[in-house]
PDB file of C-alpha atoms and ligand atoms in Angstrom:
ATOM      1  CA  MET W   1     -21.394 -28.844 -41.057  1.00  0.00           C
ATOM      2  CA  SER W   2     -20.501 -30.682 -45.036  1.00  0.00           C
ATOM      3  CA  GLN W   3     -20.928 -34.172 -43.911  1.00  0.00           C
ATOM      4  CA  PHE W   4     -23.493 -35.433 -41.128  1.00  0.00           C
ATOM      5  CA  THR W   5     -23.520 -39.229 -40.344  1.00  0.00           C
ATOM      6  CA  LEU W   6     -26.185 -40.500 -37.812  1.00  0.00           C
ATOM      7  CA  ILE W   7     -25.167 -44.027 -36.430  1.00  0.00           C
ATOM      8  CA  ASP W   8     -27.388 -46.609 -36.815  1.00  0.00           C
ATOM      9  CA  GLY W   9     -26.725 -49.679 -34.454  1.00  0.00           C
ATOM     10  CA  LYS W  10     -29.529 -51.165 -35.357  1.00  0.00           C
ATOM     11  CA  ALA W  11     -28.610 -52.420 -39.391  1.00  0.00           C
ATOM     12  CA  VAL W  12     -25.022 -52.750 -37.581  1.00  0.00           C
ATOM     13  CA  SER W  13     -26.498 -54.877 -35.032  1.00  0.00           C
ATOM     14  CA  ALA W  14     -28.807 -56.964 -37.551  1.00  0.00           C
ATOM     15  CA  LYS W  15     -25.772 -57.670 -39.307  1.00  0.00           C
ATOM     16  CA  ILE W  16     -23.606 -59.155 -37.019  1.00  0.00           C
ATOM     17  CA  LEU W  17     -27.059 -61.348 -35.110  1.00  0.00           C
ATOM     18  CA  LEU W  18     -27.166 -62.396 -39.304  1.00  0.00           C
ATOM     19  CA  ASP W  19     -23.706 -63.520 -39.227  1.00  0.00           C
ATOM     20  CA  ILE W  20     -23.797 -64.978 -35.483  1.00  0.00           C
ATOM     21  CA  LYS W  21     -26.906 -66.974 -36.779  1.00  0.00           C
ATOM     22  CA  GLN W  22     -25.205 -68.700 -39.289  1.00  0.00           C
ATOM     23  CA  GLU W  23     -22.258 -69.954 -37.089  1.00  0.00           C
ATOM     24  CA  VAL W  24     -24.785 -71.031 -34.676  1.00  0.00           C
ATOM     25  CA  ALA W  25     -26.412 -73.045 -37.364  1.00  0.00           C
ATOM     26  CA  GLN W  26     -22.577 -74.394 -38.734  1.00  0.00           C
ATOM     27  CA  LEU W  27     -22.080 -75.668 -34.607  1.00  0.00           C
ATOM     28  CA  ALA W  28     -25.203 -77.318 -34.592  1.00  0.00           C
ATOM     29  CA  SER W  29     -24.081 -79.972 -37.069  1.00  0.00           C
ATOM     30  CA  LYS W  30     -21.402 -80.239 -35.382  1.00  0.00           C
ATOM     31  CA  GLY W  31     -23.727 -81.153 -32.293  1.00  0.00           C
ATOM     32  CA  ILE W  32     -22.741 -77.774 -30.432  1.00  0.00           C
ATOM     33  CA  THR W  33     -25.297 -75.572 -29.387  1.00  0.00           C
ATOM     34  CA  PRO W  34     -24.043 -72.420 -27.629  1.00  0.00           C
ATOM     35  CA  GLY W  35     -26.651 -71.753 -24.354  1.00  0.00           C
ATOM     36  CA  LEU W  36     -26.893 -68.434 -22.420  1.00  0.00           C
ATOM     37  CA  ALA W  37     -28.413 -68.193 -19.051  1.00  0.00           C
ATOM     38  CA  VAL W  38     -29.184 -64.867 -17.902  1.00  0.00           C
ATOM     39  CA  VAL W  39     -30.448 -64.197 -13.903  1.00  0.00           C
ATOM     40  CA  LEU W  40     -32.552 -61.445 -13.078  1.00  0.00           C
ATOM     41  CA  VAL W  41     -33.402 -60.471  -9.375  1.00  0.00           C
ATOM     42  CA  GLY W  42     -36.337 -58.591  -8.492  1.00  0.00           C
ATOM     43  CA  GLU W  43     -38.598 -56.967 -10.895  1.00  0.00           C
ATOM     44  CA  ASP W  44     -36.888 -53.356 -11.732  1.00  0.00           C
ATOM     45  CA  PRO W  45     -38.619 -52.836 -15.421  1.00  0.00           C
ATOM     46  CA  ALA W  46     -35.772 -51.547 -17.306  1.00  0.00           C
ATOM     47  CA  SER W  47     -33.749 -54.321 -16.454  1.00  0.00           C
ATOM     48  CA  GLN W  48     -36.881 -56.430 -17.362  1.00  0.00           C
ATOM     49  CA  VAL W  49     -36.630 -55.306 -20.539  1.00  0.00           C
ATOM     50  CA  TYR W  50     -33.129 -55.855 -21.066  1.00  0.00           C
ATOM     51  CA  VAL W  51     -33.514 -59.533 -20.100  1.00  0.00           C
ATOM     52  CA  ASN W  52     -36.251 -60.616 -22.102  1.00  0.00           C
ATOM     53  CA  SER W  53     -34.722 -58.942 -25.336  1.00  0.00           C
ATOM     54  CA  LYS W  54     -31.752 -60.923 -24.432  1.00  0.00           C
ATOM     55  CA  GLU W  55     -33.599 -63.990 -24.432  1.00  0.00           C
ATOM     56  CA  ARG W  56     -35.700 -63.109 -27.425  1.00  0.00           C
ATOM     57  CA  THR W  57     -32.326 -62.705 -29.397  1.00  0.00           C
ATOM     58  CA  CYS W  58     -31.123 -66.027 -28.166  1.00  0.00           C
ATOM     59  CA  THR W  59     -34.356 -68.090 -29.508  1.00  0.00           C
ATOM     60  CA  GLU W  60     -33.907 -65.906 -32.812  1.00  0.00           C
ATOM     61  CA  LEU W  61     -30.435 -67.193 -33.118  1.00  0.00           C
ATOM     62  CA  GLY W  62     -30.956 -70.580 -32.418  1.00  0.00           C
ATOM     63  CA  LEU W  63     -29.002 -70.804 -29.013  1.00  0.00           C
ATOM     64  CA  TYR W  64     -29.913 -72.553 -26.043  1.00  0.00           C
ATOM     65  CA  SER W  65     -31.303 -69.709 -23.492  1.00  0.00           C
ATOM     66  CA  GLU W  66     -32.258 -69.981 -19.452  1.00  0.00           C
ATOM     67  CA  LYS W  67     -33.999 -67.134 -17.855  1.00  0.00           C
ATOM     68  CA  ILE W  68     -33.925 -66.974 -14.079  1.00  0.00           C
ATOM     69  CA  VAL W  69     -36.310 -64.926 -12.174  1.00  0.00           C
ATOM     70  CA  LEU W  70     -35.949 -64.784  -8.972  1.00  0.00           C
ATOM     71  CA  PRO W  71     -37.588 -62.474  -5.800  1.00  0.00           C
ATOM     72  CA  VAL W  72     -36.223 -59.091  -4.888  1.00  0.00           C
ATOM     73  CA  ASP W  73     -35.631 -60.556  -1.436  1.00  0.00           C
ATOM     74  CA  THR W  74     -33.363 -63.280  -2.390  1.00  0.00           C
ATOM     75  CA  GLN W  75     -30.480 -64.024  -0.234  1.00  0.00           C
ATOM     76  CA  GLN W  76     -26.716 -63.998  -1.227  1.00  0.00           C
ATOM     77  CA  GLN W  77     -26.376 -67.810  -0.429  1.00  0.00           C
ATOM     78  CA  GLU W  78     -29.359 -68.749  -3.133  1.00  0.00           C
ATOM     79  CA  LEU W  79     -27.891 -66.503  -5.688  1.00  0.00           C
ATOM     80  CA  LEU W  80     -25.182 -68.174  -5.169  1.00  0.00           C
ATOM     81  CA  ALA W  81     -26.229 -71.326  -5.555  1.00  0.00           C
ATOM     82  CA  VAL W  82     -27.950 -70.419  -8.963  1.00  0.00           C
ATOM     83  CA  VAL W  83     -24.304 -69.258  -9.963  1.00  0.00           C
ATOM     84  CA  HIS W  84     -22.802 -72.464  -8.957  1.00  0.00           C
ATOM     85  CA  ARG W  85     -25.132 -74.690 -10.987  1.00  0.00           C
ATOM     86  CA  LEU W  86     -25.103 -72.752 -14.100  1.00  0.00           C
ATOM     87  CA  ASN W  87     -21.386 -73.178 -13.750  1.00  0.00           C
ATOM     88  CA  ALA W  88     -21.503 -76.579 -13.717  1.00  0.00           C
ATOM     89  CA  SER W  89     -24.248 -76.938 -16.843  1.00  0.00           C
ATOM     90  CA  ASN W  90     -22.877 -78.156 -19.776  1.00  0.00           C
ATOM     91  CA  LYS W  91     -25.823 -76.690 -21.685  1.00  0.00           C
ATOM     92  CA  VAL W  92     -24.862 -72.980 -19.996  1.00  0.00           C
ATOM     93  CA  HIS W  93     -22.008 -71.321 -21.891  1.00  0.00           C
ATOM     94  CA  GLY W  94     -22.320 -68.322 -20.833  1.00  0.00           C
ATOM     95  CA  ILE W  95     -23.650 -66.884 -17.606  1.00  0.00           C
ATOM     96  CA  LEU W  96     -25.326 -63.227 -17.221  1.00  0.00           C
ATOM     97  CA  VAL W  97     -26.473 -61.854 -14.084  1.00  0.00           C
ATOM     98  CA  GLN W  98     -28.122 -58.650 -14.657  1.00  0.00           C
ATOM     99  CA  SER W  99     -27.031 -55.329 -12.970  1.00  0.00           C
ATOM    100  CA  PRO W 100     -27.608 -54.097 -10.897  1.00  0.00           C
ATOM    101  CA  LEU W 101     -28.596 -56.008  -8.380  1.00  0.00           C
ATOM    102  CA  PRO W 102     -31.099 -55.156  -4.759  1.00  0.00           C
ATOM    103  CA  ALA W 103     -28.831 -53.309  -2.337  1.00  0.00           C
ATOM    104  CA  HIS W 104     -29.182 -56.204   0.222  1.00  0.00           C
ATOM    105  CA  LEU W 105     -27.023 -58.687  -2.034  1.00  0.00           C
ATOM    106  CA  ASN W 106     -22.889 -58.409  -2.608  1.00  0.00           C
ATOM    107  CA  GLU W 107     -22.375 -58.056  -6.553  1.00  0.00           C
ATOM    108  CA  GLU W 108     -18.457 -58.396  -6.362  1.00  0.00           C
ATOM    109  CA  GLU W 109     -19.095 -61.443  -4.859  1.00  0.00           C
ATOM    110  CA  ILE W 110     -21.762 -62.739  -7.534  1.00  0.00           C
ATOM    111  CA  VAL W 111     -19.146 -61.732 -10.265  1.00  0.00           C
ATOM    112  CA  ARG W 112     -16.474 -63.319  -8.804  1.00  0.00           C
ATOM    113  CA  ALA W 113     -18.486 -66.896  -8.351  1.00  0.00           C
ATOM    114  CA  ILE W 114     -19.319 -67.458 -11.816  1.00  0.00           C
ATOM    115  CA  ASN W 115     -16.433 -69.113 -13.816  1.00  0.00           C
ATOM    116  CA  PRO W 116     -14.702 -66.569 -15.453  1.00  0.00           C
ATOM    117  CA  ASN W 117     -14.692 -69.302 -18.861  1.00  0.00           C
ATOM    118  CA  LYS W 118     -18.613 -68.410 -18.834  1.00  0.00           C
ATOM    119  CA  ASP W 119     -18.057 -64.576 -17.999  1.00  0.00           C
ATOM    120  CA  VAL W 120     -20.000 -63.392 -21.110  1.00  0.00           C
ATOM    121  CA  ASP W 121     -20.389 -59.667 -19.363  1.00  0.00           C
ATOM    122  CA  GLY W 122     -16.246 -59.633 -18.827  1.00  0.00           C
ATOM    123  CA  PHE W 123     -16.834 -58.504 -15.204  1.00  0.00           C
ATOM    124  CA  HIS W 124     -15.107 -61.002 -13.629  1.00  0.00           C
ATOM    125  CA  PRO W 125     -11.553 -59.877 -12.436  1.00  0.00           C
ATOM    126  CA  GLU W 126      -9.837 -61.984 -14.471  1.00  0.00           C
ATOM    127  CA  ASN W 127     -11.304 -61.503 -17.696  1.00  0.00           C
ATOM    128  CA  VAL W 128     -10.754 -57.175 -16.351  1.00  0.00           C
ATOM    129  CA  ALA W 129      -7.170 -58.464 -16.365  1.00  0.00           C
ATOM    130  CA  LYS W 130      -7.387 -59.701 -19.507  1.00  0.00           C
ATOM    131  CA  LEU W 131      -8.394 -56.869 -21.144  1.00  0.00           C
ATOM    132  CA  THR W 132      -5.733 -54.761 -19.280  1.00  0.00           C
ATOM    133  CA  MET W 133      -3.145 -57.449 -21.411  1.00  0.00           C
ATOM    134  CA  GLU W 134      -5.050 -57.357 -24.229  1.00  0.00           C
ATOM    135  CA  ASP W 135      -4.914 -60.813 -24.183  1.00  0.00           C
ATOM    136  CA  SER W 136      -7.789 -61.733 -26.693  1.00  0.00           C
ATOM    137  CA  THR W 137      -8.858 -65.206 -25.155  1.00  0.00           C
ATOM    138  CA  GLY W 138     -10.789 -63.063 -22.661  1.00  0.00           C
ATOM    139  CA  PHE W 139     -14.561 -61.353 -22.877  1.00  0.00           C
ATOM    140  CA  VAL W 140     -14.616 -57.665 -22.999  1.00  0.00           C
ATOM    141  CA  ALA W 141     -17.546 -56.057 -21.659  1.00  0.00           C
ATOM    142  CA  CYS W 142     -20.772 -55.950 -24.261  1.00  0.00           C
ATOM    143  CA  THR W 143     -21.379 -52.199 -24.391  1.00  0.00           C
ATOM    144  CA  PRO W 144     -17.870 -51.424 -25.054  1.00  0.00           C
ATOM    145  CA  ALA W 145     -17.125 -54.113 -27.334  1.00  0.00           C
ATOM    146  CA  GLY W 146     -19.950 -52.375 -29.256  1.00  0.00           C
ATOM    147  CA  CYS W 147     -19.011 -49.103 -29.118  1.00  0.00           C
ATOM    148  CA  MET W 148     -15.843 -49.794 -30.756  1.00  0.00           C
ATOM    149  CA  GLU W 149     -17.844 -52.694 -33.222  1.00  0.00           C
ATOM    150  CA  LEU W 150     -19.290 -49.159 -34.582  1.00  0.00           C
ATOM    151  CA  LEU W 151     -16.684 -46.856 -35.139  1.00  0.00           C
ATOM    152  CA  LYS W 152     -14.734 -49.761 -36.778  1.00  0.00           C
ATOM    153  CA  HIS W 153     -18.191 -49.857 -39.148  1.00  0.00           C
ATOM    154  CA  TYR W 154     -18.084 -46.656 -39.602  1.00  0.00           C
ATOM    155  CA  ASN W 155     -14.324 -46.435 -40.287  1.00  0.00           C
ATOM    156  CA  ILE W 156     -14.120 -43.558 -37.932  1.00  0.00           C
ATOM    157  CA  GLU W 157     -10.445 -43.115 -37.473  1.00  0.00           C
ATOM    158  CA  THR W 158      -9.413 -43.200 -33.881  1.00  0.00           C
ATOM    159  CA  GLU W 159      -5.462 -43.983 -34.140  1.00  0.00           C
ATOM    160  CA  GLY W 160      -4.099 -40.415 -32.438  1.00  0.00           C
ATOM    161  CA  LYS W 161      -7.237 -38.842 -31.913  1.00  0.00           C
ATOM    162  CA  GLU W 162      -9.062 -37.318 -28.644  1.00  0.00           C
ATOM    163  CA  ALA W 163     -11.358 -39.006 -27.120  1.00  0.00           C
ATOM    164  CA  VAL W 164     -12.965 -38.660 -23.921  1.00  0.00           C
ATOM    165  CA  VAL W 165     -14.746 -41.193 -21.595  1.00  0.00           C
ATOM    166  CA  ILE W 166     -17.492 -39.481 -19.752  1.00  0.00           C
ATOM    167  CA  GLY W 167     -18.203 -42.184 -16.573  1.00  0.00           C
ATOM    168  CA  ARG W 168     -16.020 -44.776 -15.043  1.00  0.00           C
ATOM    169  CA  SER W 169     -17.960 -47.529 -14.580  1.00  0.00           C
ATOM    170  CA  LEU W 170     -17.045 -51.067 -14.813  1.00  0.00           C
ATOM    171  CA  ILE W 171     -19.447 -52.094 -17.142  1.00  0.00           C
ATOM    172  CA  VAL W 172     -18.833 -49.185 -19.391  1.00  0.00           C
ATOM    173  CA  GLY W 173     -16.338 -46.320 -18.546  1.00  0.00           C
ATOM    174  CA  LYS W 174     -13.187 -48.390 -17.198  1.00  0.00           C
ATOM    175  CA  PRO W 175     -13.075 -50.798 -20.200  1.00  0.00           C
ATOM    176  CA  MET W 176     -14.307 -48.499 -22.580  1.00  0.00           C
ATOM    177  CA  ALA W 177     -11.117 -46.190 -21.873  1.00  0.00           C
ATOM    178  CA  LEU W 178      -8.877 -49.559 -22.119  1.00  0.00           C
ATOM    179  CA  LEU W 179      -9.985 -50.112 -25.524  1.00  0.00           C
ATOM    180  CA  LEU W 180      -9.508 -46.758 -26.845  1.00  0.00           C
ATOM    181  CA  MET W 181      -5.788 -46.523 -25.843  1.00  0.00           C
ATOM    182  CA  GLY W 182      -4.988 -50.347 -26.741  1.00  0.00           C
ATOM    183  CA  LYS W 183      -4.181 -52.009 -29.558  1.00  0.00           C
ATOM    184  CA  GLN W 184      -7.519 -51.748 -31.281  1.00  0.00           C
ATOM    185  CA  GLY W 185      -8.059 -47.877 -30.529  1.00  0.00           C
ATOM    186  CA  GLN W 186      -4.445 -46.121 -30.250  1.00  0.00           C
ATOM    187  CA  ALA W 187      -6.576 -42.740 -29.094  1.00  0.00           C
ATOM    188  CA  THR W 188      -5.043 -40.451 -26.139  1.00  0.00           C
ATOM    189  CA  VAL W 189      -7.515 -40.954 -23.484  1.00  0.00           C
ATOM    190  CA  THR W 190      -8.891 -38.588 -21.012  1.00  0.00           C
ATOM    191  CA  VAL W 191     -11.764 -40.346 -18.445  1.00  0.00           C
ATOM    192  CA  VAL W 192     -14.215 -37.745 -17.020  1.00  0.00           C
ATOM    193  CA  HIS W 193     -15.873 -38.248 -13.791  1.00  0.00           C
ATOM    194  CA  SER W 194     -17.954 -36.577 -10.902  1.00  0.00           C
ATOM    195  CA  ARG W 195     -14.835 -35.089  -9.844  1.00  0.00           C
ATOM    196  CA  THR W 196     -13.253 -33.661 -12.853  1.00  0.00           C
ATOM    197  CA  LYS W 197     -13.151 -30.020 -12.380  1.00  0.00           C
ATOM    198  CA  ASN W 198     -13.164 -28.706 -15.467  1.00  0.00           C
ATOM    199  CA  THR W 199     -15.242 -31.342 -17.297  1.00  0.00           C
ATOM    200  CA  SER W 200     -16.621 -28.965 -20.409  1.00  0.00           C
ATOM    201  CA  GLU W 201     -13.410 -28.012 -21.185  1.00  0.00           C
ATOM    202  CA  VAL W 202     -12.162 -31.097 -21.476  1.00  0.00           C
ATOM    203  CA  ILE W 203     -15.342 -32.857 -23.258  1.00  0.00           C
ATOM    204  CA  LYS W 204     -14.623 -30.266 -26.103  1.00  0.00           C
ATOM    205  CA  ARG W 205     -11.014 -31.000 -27.020  1.00  0.00           C
ATOM    206  CA  ALA W 206     -12.433 -34.497 -27.800  1.00  0.00           C
ATOM    207  CA  ASP W 207     -12.793 -35.811 -31.175  1.00  0.00           C
ATOM    208  CA  ILE W 208     -14.019 -38.954 -30.282  1.00  0.00           C
ATOM    209  CA  ILE W 209     -16.987 -38.322 -27.023  1.00  0.00           C
ATOM    210  CA  ILE W 210     -18.012 -41.348 -25.315  1.00  0.00           C
ATOM    211  CA  ALA W 211     -21.021 -40.506 -22.935  1.00  0.00           C
ATOM    212  CA  ALA W 212     -21.458 -42.941 -20.051  1.00  0.00           C
ATOM    213  CA  LEU W 213     -22.741 -41.475 -16.796  1.00  0.00           C
ATOM    214  CA  GLY W 214     -26.277 -42.370 -17.036  1.00  0.00           C
ATOM    215  CA  LYS W 215     -27.495 -38.251 -16.596  1.00  0.00           C
ATOM    216  CA  SER W 216     -30.107 -37.332 -19.530  1.00  0.00           C
ATOM    217  CA  GLU W 217     -29.028 -34.698 -21.658  1.00  0.00           C
ATOM    218  CA  PHE W 218     -25.764 -33.983 -19.709  1.00  0.00           C
ATOM    219  CA  VAL W 219     -23.672 -33.223 -22.706  1.00  0.00           C
ATOM    220  CA  THR W 220     -24.869 -30.304 -24.665  1.00  0.00           C
ATOM    221  CA  ALA W 221     -23.543 -27.770 -27.526  1.00  0.00           C
ATOM    222  CA  LYS W 222     -20.998 -25.809 -25.222  1.00  0.00           C
ATOM    223  CA  ASP W 223     -19.019 -29.199 -24.936  1.00  0.00           C
ATOM    224  CA  VAL W 224     -18.706 -30.345 -28.587  1.00  0.00           C
ATOM    225  CA  LYS W 225     -15.937 -29.504 -30.193  1.00  0.00           C
ATOM    226  CA  ASP W 226     -17.123 -28.973 -34.392  1.00  0.00           C
ATOM    227  CA  GLY W 227     -16.742 -32.368 -36.185  1.00  0.00           C
ATOM    228  CA  ALA W 228     -17.039 -34.513 -33.371  1.00  0.00           C
ATOM    229  CA  VAL W 229     -17.580 -37.992 -33.386  1.00  0.00           C
ATOM    230  CA  ILE W 230     -20.275 -38.870 -30.724  1.00  0.00           C
ATOM    231  CA  ILE W 231     -20.906 -42.600 -29.015  1.00  0.00           C
ATOM    232  CA  ASP W 232     -24.147 -41.956 -26.226  1.00  0.00           C
ATOM    233  CA  VAL W 233     -24.208 -44.701 -24.200  1.00  0.00           C
ATOM    234  CA  GLY W 234     -26.741 -43.136 -21.802  1.00  0.00           C
ATOM    235  CA  ILE W 235     -30.596 -44.889 -22.083  1.00  0.00           C
ATOM    236  CA  ASN W 236     -32.556 -42.807 -19.388  1.00  0.00           C
ATOM    237  CA  ARG W 237     -36.219 -43.028 -18.570  1.00  0.00           C
ATOM    238  CA  VAL W 238     -37.656 -39.254 -18.382  1.00  0.00           C
ATOM    239  CA  GLU W 239     -41.012 -38.770 -17.339  1.00  0.00           C
ATOM    240  CA  ASP W 240     -43.305 -37.383 -19.839  1.00  0.00           C
ATOM    241  CA  GLU W 241     -46.917 -37.340 -19.695  1.00  0.00           C
ATOM    242  CA  SER W 242     -47.900 -36.962 -23.140  1.00  0.00           C
ATOM    243  CA  ASN W 243     -45.846 -40.370 -24.191  1.00  0.00           C
ATOM    244  CA  PRO W 244     -48.594 -43.368 -23.647  1.00  0.00           C
ATOM    245  CA  ARG W 245     -46.023 -45.482 -21.731  1.00  0.00           C
ATOM    246  CA  GLY W 246     -45.073 -42.175 -19.317  1.00  0.00           C
ATOM    247  CA  TYR W 247     -41.756 -41.889 -19.860  1.00  0.00           C
ATOM    248  CA  ARG W 248     -39.193 -41.279 -23.125  1.00  0.00           C
ATOM    249  CA  LEU W 249     -35.840 -42.517 -23.202  1.00  0.00           C
ATOM    250  CA  THR W 250     -32.903 -39.746 -23.686  1.00  0.00           C
ATOM    251  CA  GLY W 251     -29.821 -40.463 -24.194  1.00  0.00           C
ATOM    252  CA  ASP W 252     -26.522 -38.648 -22.377  1.00  0.00           C
ATOM    253  CA  VAL W 253     -26.217 -36.739 -25.282  1.00  0.00           C
ATOM    254  CA  ASP W 254     -28.709 -33.681 -26.109  1.00  0.00           C
ATOM    255  CA  PHE W 255     -29.045 -34.423 -29.307  1.00  0.00           C
ATOM    256  CA  ASN W 256     -30.874 -32.225 -30.474  1.00  0.00           C
ATOM    257  CA  ALA W 257     -28.397 -29.589 -29.383  1.00  0.00           C
ATOM    258  CA  VAL W 258     -25.290 -31.174 -30.999  1.00  0.00           C
ATOM    259  CA  LYS W 259     -26.550 -32.246 -33.703  1.00  0.00           C
ATOM    260  CA  GLU W 260     -25.523 -29.231 -36.000  1.00  0.00           C
ATOM    261  CA  GLN W 261     -22.030 -29.706 -34.556  1.00  0.00           C
ATOM    262  CA  CYS W 262     -21.183 -33.126 -34.811  1.00  0.00           C
ATOM    263  CA  SER W 263     -20.020 -35.125 -37.587  1.00  0.00           C
ATOM    264  CA  ALA W 264     -21.206 -38.077 -36.675  1.00  0.00           C
ATOM    265  CA  ILE W 265     -23.684 -39.361 -33.635  1.00  0.00           C
ATOM    266  CA  THR W 266     -25.308 -42.604 -32.188  1.00  0.00           C
ATOM    267  CA  PRO W 267     -28.940 -42.007 -31.507  1.00  0.00           C
ATOM    268  CA  VAL W 268     -31.161 -43.608 -28.422  1.00  0.00           C
ATOM    269  CA  PRO W 269     -32.772 -45.710 -28.610  1.00  0.00           C
ATOM    270  CA  GLY W 270     -30.972 -47.462 -32.112  1.00  0.00           C
ATOM    271  CA  GLY W 271     -27.600 -46.607 -31.334  1.00  0.00           C
ATOM    272  CA  VAL W 272     -25.305 -48.214 -28.410  1.00  0.00           C
ATOM    273  CA  GLY W 273     -28.355 -50.435 -26.985  1.00  0.00           C
ATOM    274  CA  PRO W 274     -28.865 -53.273 -29.715  1.00  0.00           C
ATOM    275  CA  MET W 275     -24.784 -53.218 -29.847  1.00  0.00           C
ATOM    276  CA  THR W 276     -24.660 -54.309 -26.436  1.00  0.00           C
ATOM    277  CA  ILE W 277     -27.158 -57.754 -27.176  1.00  0.00           C
ATOM    278  CA  ALA W 278     -25.563 -58.403 -30.547  1.00  0.00           C
ATOM    279  CA  MET W 279     -21.770 -58.489 -28.615  1.00  0.00           C
ATOM    280  CA  LEU W 280     -23.387 -60.721 -25.556  1.00  0.00           C
ATOM    281  CA  MET W 281     -24.445 -63.302 -28.420  1.00  0.00           C
ATOM    282  CA  LYS W 282     -20.587 -62.847 -29.985  1.00  0.00           C
ATOM    283  CA  ASN W 283     -19.251 -63.690 -26.598  1.00  0.00           C
ATOM    284  CA  THR W 284     -21.245 -66.533 -25.954  1.00  0.00           C
ATOM    285  CA  LEU W 285     -20.581 -67.869 -29.318  1.00  0.00           C
ATOM    286  CA  LYS W 286     -16.923 -67.946 -28.116  1.00  0.00           C
ATOM    287  CA  ALA W 287     -17.556 -68.700 -24.633  1.00  0.00           C
ATOM    288  CA  ALA W 288     -19.333 -72.336 -26.426  1.00  0.00           C
ATOM    289  CA  LYS W 289     -16.554 -72.764 -28.821  1.00  0.00           C
ATOM    290  CA  GLN W 290     -13.499 -72.367 -26.271  1.00  0.00           C
ATOM    291  CA  LEU W 291     -15.371 -74.473 -23.671  1.00  0.00           C
ATOM    292  CA  GLU W 292     -15.883 -77.132 -26.152  1.00  0.00           C
ATOM    293  CA  ASN W 293     -12.816 -77.009 -28.097  1.00  0.00           C
ATOM    294  CA  TYR W 294     -14.473 -76.058 -30.994  1.00  0.00           C
ATOM    295  CA  THR W 295     -11.669 -75.127 -33.990  1.00  0.00           C
ATOM    296  CA  ASP W 296     -12.830 -73.973 -36.829  1.00  0.00           C
TER     297      ASP W 296
HETATM  298  N1  GUN I   1     -27.009 -53.496 -16.722  1.00  0.00           N
HETATM  299  C1  GUN I   1     -26.488 -52.870 -17.632  1.00  0.00           C
HETATM  300  N2  GUN I   1     -25.787 -53.191 -18.481  1.00  0.00           N
HETATM  301  C2  GUN I   1     -25.279 -54.632 -18.213  1.00  0.00           C
HETATM  302  C3  GUN I   1     -24.538 -55.235 -18.847  1.00  0.00           C
HETATM  303  O1  GUN I   1     -24.243 -54.991 -19.990  1.00  0.00           O
HETATM  304  N3  GUN I   1     -24.519 -56.272 -18.158  1.00  0.00           N
HETATM  305  C4  GUN I   1     -25.303 -56.840 -16.853  1.00  0.00           C
HETATM  306  N4  GUN I   1     -24.964 -57.904 -16.364  1.00  0.00           N
HETATM  307  N5  GUN I   1     -26.010 -55.722 -16.339  1.00  0.00           N
HETATM  308  C5  GUN I   1     -26.332 -54.409 -16.987  1.00  0.00           C
END
């Protein structure tokens, strides 16, 4: 391979966060402080890490931040009451309820209860519809938005290219496919999922692979066309006795197996992960501007 690019999500996100920090300071001079509320139910260790990281980033950028941690046995009505309170709060412009919720809770009802104008996750039906219709007033889910930013930053052409999205979740796969096929991406998109018959063959056609199925090192050398671009959305905890934490993080792509074949790839960690938080901050800023009728 003549040229190989390691896509540095940490560096790109740092640049985006710096721009946001400057804009937040500008808003502050107009008396507006964008605010984000993050709700965590239960004690899932990975979710705790994400939520703390979101809170830390808010503080670093000068955003108002509210972290609400509820016990694992929280009832649907209690969680709905929290969402209603946050919908009514003038300090809060963005609301995020960390997924997954404990199994006894109805996540769809919770998402629908969030004011769509504060739905910085982009999961509310109104925002999903706006993405489908390419109405830019809506909120796009942070992880796929971050993947598009990475492709843009590295000048990776998507127009007319074969893109294969692996996974069909509401959080990544579906919005990712819409972004890649839409005005921004102009790609020919195939979505591979658990019922796809010839998975390897389909992935092998791809100029761009977006792996978002949540299976450690699922994509391997035999699946990857020479010169393909790979965006690895997976963050899997794999038991590892040799690691002091007892586990190591892996992606959905076998990085070492494919790195000789692809032209560009995101590492795990340090690829898509930091971009998700940067996009969340960007969405919170957008929500604050829209809700406060701020025009610059
Ligand atoms: N869990 C994993 N990713 C996300 C995300 O982007 N938003 C929320 N709310 N939960 C998640």
